[in-house]
PDB file of C-alpha atoms and ligand atoms in Angstrom:
ATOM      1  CA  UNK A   1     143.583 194.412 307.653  1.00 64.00           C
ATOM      2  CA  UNK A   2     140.634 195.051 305.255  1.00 69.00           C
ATOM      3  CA  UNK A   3     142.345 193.683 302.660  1.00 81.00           C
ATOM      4  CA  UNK A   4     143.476 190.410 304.195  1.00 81.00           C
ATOM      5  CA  UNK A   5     139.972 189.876 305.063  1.00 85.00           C
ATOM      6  CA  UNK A   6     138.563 190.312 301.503  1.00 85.00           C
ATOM      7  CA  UNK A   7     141.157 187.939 300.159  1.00 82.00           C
ATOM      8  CA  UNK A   8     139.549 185.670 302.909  1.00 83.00           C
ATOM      9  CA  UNK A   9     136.402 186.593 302.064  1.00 81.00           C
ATOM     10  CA  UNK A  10     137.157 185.878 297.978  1.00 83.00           C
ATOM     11  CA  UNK A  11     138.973 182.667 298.401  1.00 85.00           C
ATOM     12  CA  UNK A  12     136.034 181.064 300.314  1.00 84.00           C
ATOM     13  CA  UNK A  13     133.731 181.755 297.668  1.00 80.00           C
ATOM     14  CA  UNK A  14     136.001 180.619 294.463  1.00 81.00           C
ATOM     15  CA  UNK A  15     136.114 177.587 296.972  1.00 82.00           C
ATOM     16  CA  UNK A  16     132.355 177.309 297.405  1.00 78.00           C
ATOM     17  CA  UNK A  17     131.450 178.210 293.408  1.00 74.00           C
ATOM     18  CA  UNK A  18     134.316 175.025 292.732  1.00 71.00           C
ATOM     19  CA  UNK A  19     132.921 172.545 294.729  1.00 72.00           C
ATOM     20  CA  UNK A  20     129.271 173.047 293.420  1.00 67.00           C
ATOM     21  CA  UNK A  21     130.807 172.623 290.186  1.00 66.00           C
ATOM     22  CA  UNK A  22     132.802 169.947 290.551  1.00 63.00           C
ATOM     23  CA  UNK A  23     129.794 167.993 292.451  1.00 62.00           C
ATOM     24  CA  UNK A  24     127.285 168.750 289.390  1.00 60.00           C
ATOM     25  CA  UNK A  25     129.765 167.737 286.877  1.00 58.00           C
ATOM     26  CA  UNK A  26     129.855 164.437 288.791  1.00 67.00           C
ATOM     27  CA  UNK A  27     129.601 161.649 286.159  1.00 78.00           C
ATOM     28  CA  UNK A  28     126.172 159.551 286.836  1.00 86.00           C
ATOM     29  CA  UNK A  29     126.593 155.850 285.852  1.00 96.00           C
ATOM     30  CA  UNK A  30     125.002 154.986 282.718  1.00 97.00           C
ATOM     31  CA  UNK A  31     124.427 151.632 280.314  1.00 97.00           C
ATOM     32  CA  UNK A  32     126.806 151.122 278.256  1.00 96.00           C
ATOM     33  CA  UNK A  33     125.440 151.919 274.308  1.00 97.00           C
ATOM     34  CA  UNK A  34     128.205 150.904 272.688  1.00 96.00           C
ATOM     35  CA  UNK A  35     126.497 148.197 271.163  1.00 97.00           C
ATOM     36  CA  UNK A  36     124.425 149.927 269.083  1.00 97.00           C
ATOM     37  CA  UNK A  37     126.248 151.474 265.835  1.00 92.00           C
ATOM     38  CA  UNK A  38     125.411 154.833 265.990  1.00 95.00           C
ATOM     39  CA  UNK A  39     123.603 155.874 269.003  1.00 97.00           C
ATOM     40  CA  UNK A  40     121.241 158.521 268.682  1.00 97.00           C
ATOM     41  CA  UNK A  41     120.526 159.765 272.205  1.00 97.00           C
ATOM     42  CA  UNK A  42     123.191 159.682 274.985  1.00 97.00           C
ATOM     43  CA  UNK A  43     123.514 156.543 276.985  1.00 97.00           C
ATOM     44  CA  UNK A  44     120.528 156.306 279.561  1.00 98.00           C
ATOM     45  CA  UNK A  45     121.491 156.751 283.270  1.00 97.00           C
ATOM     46  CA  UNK A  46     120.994 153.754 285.475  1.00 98.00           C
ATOM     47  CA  UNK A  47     122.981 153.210 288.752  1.00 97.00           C
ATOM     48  CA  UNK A  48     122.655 149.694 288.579  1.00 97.00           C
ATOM     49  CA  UNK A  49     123.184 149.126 292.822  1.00 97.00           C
ATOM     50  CA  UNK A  50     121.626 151.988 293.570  1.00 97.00           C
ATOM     51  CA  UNK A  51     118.585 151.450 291.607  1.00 98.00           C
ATOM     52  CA  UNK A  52     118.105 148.374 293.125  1.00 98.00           C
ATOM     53  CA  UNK A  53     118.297 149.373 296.473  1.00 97.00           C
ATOM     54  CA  UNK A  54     116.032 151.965 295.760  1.00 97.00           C
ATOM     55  CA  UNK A  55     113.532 150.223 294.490  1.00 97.00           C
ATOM     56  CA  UNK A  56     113.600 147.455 296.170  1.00 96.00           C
ATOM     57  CA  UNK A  57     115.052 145.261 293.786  1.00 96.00           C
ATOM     58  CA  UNK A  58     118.031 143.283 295.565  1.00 94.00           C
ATOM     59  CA  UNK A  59     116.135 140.626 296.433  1.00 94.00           C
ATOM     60  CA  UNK A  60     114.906 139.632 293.011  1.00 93.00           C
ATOM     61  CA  UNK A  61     117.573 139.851 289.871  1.00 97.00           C
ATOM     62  CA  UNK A  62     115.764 137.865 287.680  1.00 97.00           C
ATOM     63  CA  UNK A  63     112.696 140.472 287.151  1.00 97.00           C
ATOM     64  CA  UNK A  64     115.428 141.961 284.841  1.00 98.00           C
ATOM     65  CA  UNK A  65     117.755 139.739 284.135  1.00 98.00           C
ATOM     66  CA  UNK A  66     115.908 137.000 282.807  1.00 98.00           C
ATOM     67  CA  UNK A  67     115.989 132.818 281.745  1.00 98.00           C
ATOM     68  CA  UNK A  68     113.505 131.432 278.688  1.00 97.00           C
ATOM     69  CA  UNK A  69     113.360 128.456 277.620  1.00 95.00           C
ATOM     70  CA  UNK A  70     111.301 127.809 273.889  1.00 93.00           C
ATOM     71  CA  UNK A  71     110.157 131.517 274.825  1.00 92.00           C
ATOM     72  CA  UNK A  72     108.849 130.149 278.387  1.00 96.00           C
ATOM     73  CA  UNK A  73     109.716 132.197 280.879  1.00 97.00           C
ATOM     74  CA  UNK A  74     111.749 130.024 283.730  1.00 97.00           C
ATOM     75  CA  UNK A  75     110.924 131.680 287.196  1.00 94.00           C
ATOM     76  CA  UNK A  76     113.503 132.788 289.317  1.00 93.00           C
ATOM     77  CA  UNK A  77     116.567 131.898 286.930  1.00 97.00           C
ATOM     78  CA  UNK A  78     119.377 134.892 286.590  1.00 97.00           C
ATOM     79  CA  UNK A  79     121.224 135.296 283.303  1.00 98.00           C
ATOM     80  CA  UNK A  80     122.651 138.544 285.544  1.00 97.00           C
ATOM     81  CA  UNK A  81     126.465 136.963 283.799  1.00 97.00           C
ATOM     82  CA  UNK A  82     124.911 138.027 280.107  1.00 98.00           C
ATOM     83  CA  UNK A  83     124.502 141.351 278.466  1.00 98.00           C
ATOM     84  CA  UNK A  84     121.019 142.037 277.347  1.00 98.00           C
ATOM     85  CA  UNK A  85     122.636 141.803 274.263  1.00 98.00           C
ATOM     86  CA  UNK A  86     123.451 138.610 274.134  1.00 98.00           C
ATOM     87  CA  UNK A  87     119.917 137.190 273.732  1.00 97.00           C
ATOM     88  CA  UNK A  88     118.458 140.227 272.457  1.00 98.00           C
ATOM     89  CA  UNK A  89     119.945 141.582 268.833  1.00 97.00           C
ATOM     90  CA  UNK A  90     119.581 145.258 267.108  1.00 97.00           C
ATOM     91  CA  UNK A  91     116.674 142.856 264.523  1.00 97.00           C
ATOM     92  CA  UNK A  92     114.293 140.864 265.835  1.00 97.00           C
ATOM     93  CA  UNK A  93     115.181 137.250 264.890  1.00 96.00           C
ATOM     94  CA  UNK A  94     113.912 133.945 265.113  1.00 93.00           C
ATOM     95  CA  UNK A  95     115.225 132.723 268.408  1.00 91.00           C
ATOM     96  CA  UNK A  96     114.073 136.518 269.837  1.00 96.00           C
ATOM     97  CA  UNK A  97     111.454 138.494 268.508  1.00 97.00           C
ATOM     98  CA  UNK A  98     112.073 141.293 271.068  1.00 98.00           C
ATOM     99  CA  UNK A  99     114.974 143.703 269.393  1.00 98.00           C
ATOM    100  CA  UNK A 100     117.378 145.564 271.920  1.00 98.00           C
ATOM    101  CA  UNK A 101     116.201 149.161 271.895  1.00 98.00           C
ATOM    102  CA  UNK A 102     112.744 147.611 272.546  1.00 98.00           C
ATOM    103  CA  UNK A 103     113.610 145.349 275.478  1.00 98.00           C
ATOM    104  CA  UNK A 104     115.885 148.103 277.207  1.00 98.00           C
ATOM    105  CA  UNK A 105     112.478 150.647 276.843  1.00 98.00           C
ATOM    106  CA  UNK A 106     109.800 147.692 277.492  1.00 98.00           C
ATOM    107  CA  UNK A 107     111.598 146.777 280.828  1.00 98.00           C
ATOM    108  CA  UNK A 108     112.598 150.022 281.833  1.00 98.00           C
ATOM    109  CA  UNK A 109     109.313 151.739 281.470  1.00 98.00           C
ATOM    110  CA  UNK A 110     106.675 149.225 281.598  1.00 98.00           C
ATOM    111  CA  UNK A 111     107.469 148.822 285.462  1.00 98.00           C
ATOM    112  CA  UNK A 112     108.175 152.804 286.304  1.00 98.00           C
ATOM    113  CA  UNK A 113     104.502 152.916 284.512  1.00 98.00           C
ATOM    114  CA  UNK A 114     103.060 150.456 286.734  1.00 98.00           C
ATOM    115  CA  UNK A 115     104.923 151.299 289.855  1.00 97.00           C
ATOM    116  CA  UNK A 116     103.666 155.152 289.148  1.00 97.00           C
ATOM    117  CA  UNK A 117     107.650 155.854 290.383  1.00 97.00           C
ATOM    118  CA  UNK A 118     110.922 156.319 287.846  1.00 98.00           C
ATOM    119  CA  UNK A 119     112.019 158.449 284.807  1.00 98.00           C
ATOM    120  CA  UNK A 120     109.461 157.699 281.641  1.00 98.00           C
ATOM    121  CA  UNK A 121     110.200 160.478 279.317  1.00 98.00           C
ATOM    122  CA  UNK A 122     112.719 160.545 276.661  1.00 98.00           C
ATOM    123  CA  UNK A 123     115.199 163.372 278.286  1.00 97.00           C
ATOM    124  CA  UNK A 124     114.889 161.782 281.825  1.00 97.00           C
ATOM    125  CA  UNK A 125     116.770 158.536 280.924  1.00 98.00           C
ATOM    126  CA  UNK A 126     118.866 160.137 278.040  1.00 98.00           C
ATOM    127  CA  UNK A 127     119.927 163.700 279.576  1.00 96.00           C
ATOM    128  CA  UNK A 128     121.603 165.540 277.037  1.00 88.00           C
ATOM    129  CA  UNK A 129     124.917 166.591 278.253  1.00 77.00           C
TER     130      UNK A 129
HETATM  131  C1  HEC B 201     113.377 154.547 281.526  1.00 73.54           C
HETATM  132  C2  HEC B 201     114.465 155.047 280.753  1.00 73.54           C
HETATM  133  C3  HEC B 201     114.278 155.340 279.291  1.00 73.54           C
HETATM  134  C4  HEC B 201     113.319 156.155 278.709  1.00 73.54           C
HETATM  135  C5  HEC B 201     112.192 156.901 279.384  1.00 73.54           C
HETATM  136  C6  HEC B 201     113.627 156.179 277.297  1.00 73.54           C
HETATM  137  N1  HEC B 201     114.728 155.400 277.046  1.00 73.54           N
HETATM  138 FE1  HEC B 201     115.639 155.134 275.234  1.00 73.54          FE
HETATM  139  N2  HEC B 201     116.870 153.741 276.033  1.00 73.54           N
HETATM  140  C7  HEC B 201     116.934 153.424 277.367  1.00 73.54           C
HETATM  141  C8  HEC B 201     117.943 152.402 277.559  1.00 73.54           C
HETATM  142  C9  HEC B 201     118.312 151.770 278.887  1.00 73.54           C
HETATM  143  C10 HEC B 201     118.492 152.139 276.289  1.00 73.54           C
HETATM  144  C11 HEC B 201     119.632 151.167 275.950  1.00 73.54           C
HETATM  145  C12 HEC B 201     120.980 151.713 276.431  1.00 73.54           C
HETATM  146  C13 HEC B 201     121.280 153.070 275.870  1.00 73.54           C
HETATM  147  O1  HEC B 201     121.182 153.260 274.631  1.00 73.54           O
HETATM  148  O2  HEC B 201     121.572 153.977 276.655  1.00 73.54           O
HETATM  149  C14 HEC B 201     117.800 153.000 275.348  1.00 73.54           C
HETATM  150  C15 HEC B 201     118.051 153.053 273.986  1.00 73.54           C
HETATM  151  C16 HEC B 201     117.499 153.961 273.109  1.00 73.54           C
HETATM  152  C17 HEC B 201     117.857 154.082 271.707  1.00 73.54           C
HETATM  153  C18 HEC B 201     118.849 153.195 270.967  1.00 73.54           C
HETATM  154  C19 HEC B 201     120.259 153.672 271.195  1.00 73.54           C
HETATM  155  C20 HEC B 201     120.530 154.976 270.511  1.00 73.54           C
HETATM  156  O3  HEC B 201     120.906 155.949 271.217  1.00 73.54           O
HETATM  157  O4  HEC B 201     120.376 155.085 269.265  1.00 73.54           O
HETATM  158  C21 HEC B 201     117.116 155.117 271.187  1.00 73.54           C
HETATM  159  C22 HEC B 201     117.154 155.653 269.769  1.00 73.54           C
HETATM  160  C23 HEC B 201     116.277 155.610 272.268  1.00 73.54           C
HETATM  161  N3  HEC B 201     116.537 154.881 273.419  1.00 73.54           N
HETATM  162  C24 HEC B 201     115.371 156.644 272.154  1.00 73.54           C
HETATM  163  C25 HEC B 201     114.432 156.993 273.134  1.00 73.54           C
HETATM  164  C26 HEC B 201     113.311 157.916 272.910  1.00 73.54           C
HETATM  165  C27 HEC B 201     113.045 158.667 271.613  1.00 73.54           C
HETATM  166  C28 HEC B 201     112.606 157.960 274.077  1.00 73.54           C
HETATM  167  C29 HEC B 201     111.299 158.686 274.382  1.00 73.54           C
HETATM  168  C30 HEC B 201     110.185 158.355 273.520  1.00 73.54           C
HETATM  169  C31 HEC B 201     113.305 157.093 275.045  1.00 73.54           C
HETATM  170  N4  HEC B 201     114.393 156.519 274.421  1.00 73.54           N
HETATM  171  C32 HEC B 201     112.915 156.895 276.368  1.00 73.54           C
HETATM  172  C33 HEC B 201     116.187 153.973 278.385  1.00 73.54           C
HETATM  173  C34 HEC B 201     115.143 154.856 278.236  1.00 73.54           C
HETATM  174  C1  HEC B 202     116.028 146.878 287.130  1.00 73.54           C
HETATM  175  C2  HEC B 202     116.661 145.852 286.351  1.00 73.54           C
HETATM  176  C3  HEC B 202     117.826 145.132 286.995  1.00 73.54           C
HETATM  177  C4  HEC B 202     117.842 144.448 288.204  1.00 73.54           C
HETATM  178  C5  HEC B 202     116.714 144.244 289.195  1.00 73.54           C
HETATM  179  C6  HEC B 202     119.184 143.908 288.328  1.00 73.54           C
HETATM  180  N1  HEC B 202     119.940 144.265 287.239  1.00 73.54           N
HETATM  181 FE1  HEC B 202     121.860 143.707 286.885  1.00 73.54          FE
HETATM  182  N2  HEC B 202     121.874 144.810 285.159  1.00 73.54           N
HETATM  183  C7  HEC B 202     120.778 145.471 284.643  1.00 73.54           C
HETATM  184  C8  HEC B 202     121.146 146.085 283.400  1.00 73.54           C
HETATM  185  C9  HEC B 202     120.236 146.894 282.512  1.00 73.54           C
HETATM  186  C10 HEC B 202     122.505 145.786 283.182  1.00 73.54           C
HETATM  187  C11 HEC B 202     123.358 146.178 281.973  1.00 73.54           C
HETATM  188  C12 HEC B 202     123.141 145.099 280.926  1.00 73.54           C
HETATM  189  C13 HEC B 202     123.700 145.443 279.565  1.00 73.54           C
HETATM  190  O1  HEC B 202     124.480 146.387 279.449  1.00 73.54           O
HETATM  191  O2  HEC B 202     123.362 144.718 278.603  1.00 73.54           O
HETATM  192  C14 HEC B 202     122.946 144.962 284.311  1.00 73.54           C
HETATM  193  C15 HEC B 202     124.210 144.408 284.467  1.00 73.54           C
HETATM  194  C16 HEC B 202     124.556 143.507 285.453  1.00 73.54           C
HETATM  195  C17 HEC B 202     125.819 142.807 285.521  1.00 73.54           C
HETATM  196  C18 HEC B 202     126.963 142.943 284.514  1.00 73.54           C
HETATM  197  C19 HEC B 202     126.756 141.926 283.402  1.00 73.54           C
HETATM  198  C20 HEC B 202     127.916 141.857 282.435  1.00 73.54           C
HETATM  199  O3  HEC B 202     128.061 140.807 281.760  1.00 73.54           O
HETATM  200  O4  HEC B 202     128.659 142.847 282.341  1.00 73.54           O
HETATM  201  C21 HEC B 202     125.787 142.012 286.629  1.00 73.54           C
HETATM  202  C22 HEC B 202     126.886 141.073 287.135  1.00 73.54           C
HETATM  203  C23 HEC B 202     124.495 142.216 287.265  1.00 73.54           C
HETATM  204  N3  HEC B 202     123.773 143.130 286.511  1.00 73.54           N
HETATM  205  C24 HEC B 202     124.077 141.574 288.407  1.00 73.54           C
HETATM  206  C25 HEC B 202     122.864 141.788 289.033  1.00 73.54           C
HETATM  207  C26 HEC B 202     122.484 141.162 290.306  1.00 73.54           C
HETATM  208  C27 HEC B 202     123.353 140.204 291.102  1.00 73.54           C
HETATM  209  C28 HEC B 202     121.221 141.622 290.579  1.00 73.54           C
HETATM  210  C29 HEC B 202     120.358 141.313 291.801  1.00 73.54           C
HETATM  211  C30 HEC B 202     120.990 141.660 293.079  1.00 73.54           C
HETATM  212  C31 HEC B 202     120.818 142.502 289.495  1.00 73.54           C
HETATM  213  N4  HEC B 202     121.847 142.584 288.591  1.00 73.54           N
HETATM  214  C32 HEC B 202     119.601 143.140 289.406  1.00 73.54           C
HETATM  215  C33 HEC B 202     119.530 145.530 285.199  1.00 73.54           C
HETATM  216  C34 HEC B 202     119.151 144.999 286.399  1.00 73.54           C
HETATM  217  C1  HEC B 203     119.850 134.548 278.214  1.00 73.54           C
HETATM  218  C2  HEC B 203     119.112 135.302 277.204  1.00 73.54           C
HETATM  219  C3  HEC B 203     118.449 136.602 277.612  1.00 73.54           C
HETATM  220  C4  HEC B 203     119.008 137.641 278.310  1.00 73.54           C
HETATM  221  C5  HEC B 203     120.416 137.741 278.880  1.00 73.54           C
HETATM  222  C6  HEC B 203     118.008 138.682 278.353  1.00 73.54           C
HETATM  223  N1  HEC B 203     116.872 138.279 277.717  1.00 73.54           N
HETATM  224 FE1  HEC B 203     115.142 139.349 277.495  1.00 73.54          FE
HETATM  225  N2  HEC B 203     114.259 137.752 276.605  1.00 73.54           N
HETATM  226  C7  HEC B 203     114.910 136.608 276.200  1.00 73.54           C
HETATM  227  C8  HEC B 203     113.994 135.760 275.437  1.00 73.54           C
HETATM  228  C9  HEC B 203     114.320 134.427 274.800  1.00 73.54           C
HETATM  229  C10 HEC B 203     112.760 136.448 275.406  1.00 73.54           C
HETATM  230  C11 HEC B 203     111.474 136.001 274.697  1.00 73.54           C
HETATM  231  C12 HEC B 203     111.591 136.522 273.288  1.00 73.54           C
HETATM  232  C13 HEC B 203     110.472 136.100 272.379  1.00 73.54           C
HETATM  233  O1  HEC B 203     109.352 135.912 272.868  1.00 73.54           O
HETATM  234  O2  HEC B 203     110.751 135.972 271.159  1.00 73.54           O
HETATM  235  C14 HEC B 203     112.970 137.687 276.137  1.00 73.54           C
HETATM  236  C15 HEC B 203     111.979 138.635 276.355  1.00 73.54           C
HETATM  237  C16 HEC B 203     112.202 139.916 276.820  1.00 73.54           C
HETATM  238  C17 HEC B 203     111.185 140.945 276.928  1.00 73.54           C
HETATM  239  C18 HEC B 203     109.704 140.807 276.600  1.00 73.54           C
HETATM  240  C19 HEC B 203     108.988 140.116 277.723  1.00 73.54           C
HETATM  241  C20 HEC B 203     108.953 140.972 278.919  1.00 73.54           C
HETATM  242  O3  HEC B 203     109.593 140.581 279.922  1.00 73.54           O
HETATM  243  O4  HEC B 203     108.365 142.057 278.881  1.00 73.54           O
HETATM  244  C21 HEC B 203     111.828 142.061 277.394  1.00 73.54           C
HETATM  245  C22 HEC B 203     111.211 143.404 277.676  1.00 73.54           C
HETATM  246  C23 HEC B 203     113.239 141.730 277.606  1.00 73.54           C
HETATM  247  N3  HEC B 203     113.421 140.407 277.266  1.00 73.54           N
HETATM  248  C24 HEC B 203     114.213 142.606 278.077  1.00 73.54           C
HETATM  249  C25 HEC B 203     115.526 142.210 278.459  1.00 73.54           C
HETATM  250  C26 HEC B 203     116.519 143.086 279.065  1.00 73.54           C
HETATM  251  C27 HEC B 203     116.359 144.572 279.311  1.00 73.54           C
HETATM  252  C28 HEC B 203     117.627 142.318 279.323  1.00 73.54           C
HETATM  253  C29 HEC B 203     118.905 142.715 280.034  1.00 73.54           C
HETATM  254  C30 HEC B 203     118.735 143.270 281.370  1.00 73.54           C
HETATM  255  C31 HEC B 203     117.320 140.972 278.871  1.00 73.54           C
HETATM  256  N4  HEC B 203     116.048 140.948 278.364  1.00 73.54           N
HETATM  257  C32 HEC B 203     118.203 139.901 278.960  1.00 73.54           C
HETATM  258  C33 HEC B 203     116.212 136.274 276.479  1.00 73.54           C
HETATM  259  C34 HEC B 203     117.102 137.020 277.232  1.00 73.54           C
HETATM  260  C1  HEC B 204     110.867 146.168 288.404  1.00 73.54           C
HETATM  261  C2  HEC B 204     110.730 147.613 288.360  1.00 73.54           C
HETATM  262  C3  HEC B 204     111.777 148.475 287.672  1.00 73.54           C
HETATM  263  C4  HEC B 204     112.495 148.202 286.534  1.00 73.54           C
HETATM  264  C5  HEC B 204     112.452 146.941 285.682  1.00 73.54           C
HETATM  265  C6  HEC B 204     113.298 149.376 286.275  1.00 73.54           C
HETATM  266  N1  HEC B 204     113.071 150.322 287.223  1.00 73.54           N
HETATM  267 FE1  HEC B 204     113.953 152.190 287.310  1.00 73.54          FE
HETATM  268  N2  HEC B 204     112.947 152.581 289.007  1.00 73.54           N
HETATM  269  C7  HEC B 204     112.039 151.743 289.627  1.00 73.54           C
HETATM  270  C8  HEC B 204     111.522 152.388 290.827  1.00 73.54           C
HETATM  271  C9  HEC B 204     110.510 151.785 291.799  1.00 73.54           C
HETATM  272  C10 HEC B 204     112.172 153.644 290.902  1.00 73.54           C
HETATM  273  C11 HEC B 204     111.982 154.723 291.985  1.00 73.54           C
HETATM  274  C12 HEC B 204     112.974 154.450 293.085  1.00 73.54           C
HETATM  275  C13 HEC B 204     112.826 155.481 294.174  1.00 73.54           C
HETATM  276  O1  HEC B 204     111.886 155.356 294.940  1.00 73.54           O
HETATM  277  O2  HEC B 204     113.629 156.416 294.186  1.00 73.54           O
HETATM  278  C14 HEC B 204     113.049 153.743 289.733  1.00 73.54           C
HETATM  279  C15 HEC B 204     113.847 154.835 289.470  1.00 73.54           C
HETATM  280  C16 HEC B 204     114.667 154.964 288.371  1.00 73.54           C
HETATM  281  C17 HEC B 204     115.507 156.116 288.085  1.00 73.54           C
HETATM  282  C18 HEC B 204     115.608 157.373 288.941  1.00 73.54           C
HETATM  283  C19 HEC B 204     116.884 157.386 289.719  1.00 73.54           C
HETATM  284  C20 HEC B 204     116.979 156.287 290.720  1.00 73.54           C
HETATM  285  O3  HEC B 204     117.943 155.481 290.649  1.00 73.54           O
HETATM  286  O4  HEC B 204     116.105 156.197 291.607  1.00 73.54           O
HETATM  287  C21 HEC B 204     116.162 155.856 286.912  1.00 73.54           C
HETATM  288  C22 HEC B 204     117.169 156.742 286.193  1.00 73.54           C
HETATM  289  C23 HEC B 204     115.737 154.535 286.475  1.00 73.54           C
HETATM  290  N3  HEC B 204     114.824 154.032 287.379  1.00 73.54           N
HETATM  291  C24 HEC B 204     116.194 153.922 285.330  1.00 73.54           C
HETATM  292  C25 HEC B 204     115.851 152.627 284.938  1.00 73.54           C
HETATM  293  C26 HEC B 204     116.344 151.965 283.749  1.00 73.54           C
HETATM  294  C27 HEC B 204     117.319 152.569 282.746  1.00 73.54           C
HETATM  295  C28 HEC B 204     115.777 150.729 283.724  1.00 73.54           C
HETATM  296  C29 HEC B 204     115.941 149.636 282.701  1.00 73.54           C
HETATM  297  C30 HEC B 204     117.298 149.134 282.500  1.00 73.54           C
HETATM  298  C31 HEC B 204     114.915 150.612 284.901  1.00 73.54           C
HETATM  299  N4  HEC B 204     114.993 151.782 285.605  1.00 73.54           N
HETATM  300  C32 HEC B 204     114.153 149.481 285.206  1.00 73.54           C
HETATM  301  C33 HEC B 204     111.652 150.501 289.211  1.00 73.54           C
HETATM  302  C34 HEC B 204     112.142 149.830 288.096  1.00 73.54           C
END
């Protein structure tokens, strides 16, 4: 009888330890990097549908993904069909003096800066795995 209730006992908590361990091993979304050659840091979390219901963002897709015309920013246009890099290349260039890297941190930060709320160090956005 002892026994039987120690194996109990056991199997609930190899259940318990697996299930913790499966659940922080859960992947978290992230932006794809892949675009840049030889990325340094690991690709940044960002749970795109979650983040925007979170902070508030649903409403207004065009704070991020963005329209210019001759560097003129055209209100309320989405380019949410185009990949950041699309427009915005690993060099600055003529057409678009803003490079990648810097858009991605500009955009991401500026606004967790200014909203006081969201990751702004390095090892918040790019958690080493
Ligand atoms: C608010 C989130 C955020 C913070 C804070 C942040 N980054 Fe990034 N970073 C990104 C995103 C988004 C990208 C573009 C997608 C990607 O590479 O994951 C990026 C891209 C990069 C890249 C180019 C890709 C690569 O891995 O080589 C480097 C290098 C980088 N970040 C370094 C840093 C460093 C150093 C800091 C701290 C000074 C930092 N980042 C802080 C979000 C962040
Ligand atoms: C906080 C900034 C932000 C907001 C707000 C936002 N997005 Fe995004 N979205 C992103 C980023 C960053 C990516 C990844 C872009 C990349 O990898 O170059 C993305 C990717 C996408 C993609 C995939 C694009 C592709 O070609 O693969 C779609 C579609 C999209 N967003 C739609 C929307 C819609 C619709 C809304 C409004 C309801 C919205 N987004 C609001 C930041 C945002
Ligand atoms: C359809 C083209 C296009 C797409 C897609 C695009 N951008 Fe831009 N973005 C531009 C142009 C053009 C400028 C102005 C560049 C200049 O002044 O030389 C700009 C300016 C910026 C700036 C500087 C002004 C500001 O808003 O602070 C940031 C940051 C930026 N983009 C981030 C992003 C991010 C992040 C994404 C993806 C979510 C993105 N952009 C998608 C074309 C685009
Ligand atoms: C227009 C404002 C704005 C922009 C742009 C923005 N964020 Fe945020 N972000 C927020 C706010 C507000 C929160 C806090 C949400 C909350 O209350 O939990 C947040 C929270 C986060 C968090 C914490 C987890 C979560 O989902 O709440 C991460 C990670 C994050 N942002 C990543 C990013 C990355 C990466 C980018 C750039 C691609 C970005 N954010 C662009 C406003 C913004």
């Amino acid at each position: 009888m002892m026994k039987l209730k120690r194996l109990i006992f056991m199997s609930a908590v190899i259940l318990i330890i697996t299930a913790f361990y499966a659940y922080s091993r859960e992947e978290i979304p992230t932006i794809d990097n892949i675009v840049f050659d030889h990325p340094q840091r690991s690709a940044a979390v960002f749970d795109h549908d979650d983040h925007n219901e979170k902070a508030m963002l649903e409403d207004d897709c065009s704070i991020c993904h963005h329209v210019y015309e001759n560097k003129k920013l055209i209100k309320d246009e989405s380019s949410e069909d185009y990949l950041c890099s699309e427009c915005h290349f690993l060099k600055p260039t003529p057409e678009n003096a803003i490079p990648l890297r810097m858009a991605f941190h500009k955009q991401c930060k500026e606004c967790h800066f200014e909203s006081n709320k969201g990751p702004v160090l390095c090892g918040e956005c790019h958690i080493k795995k």
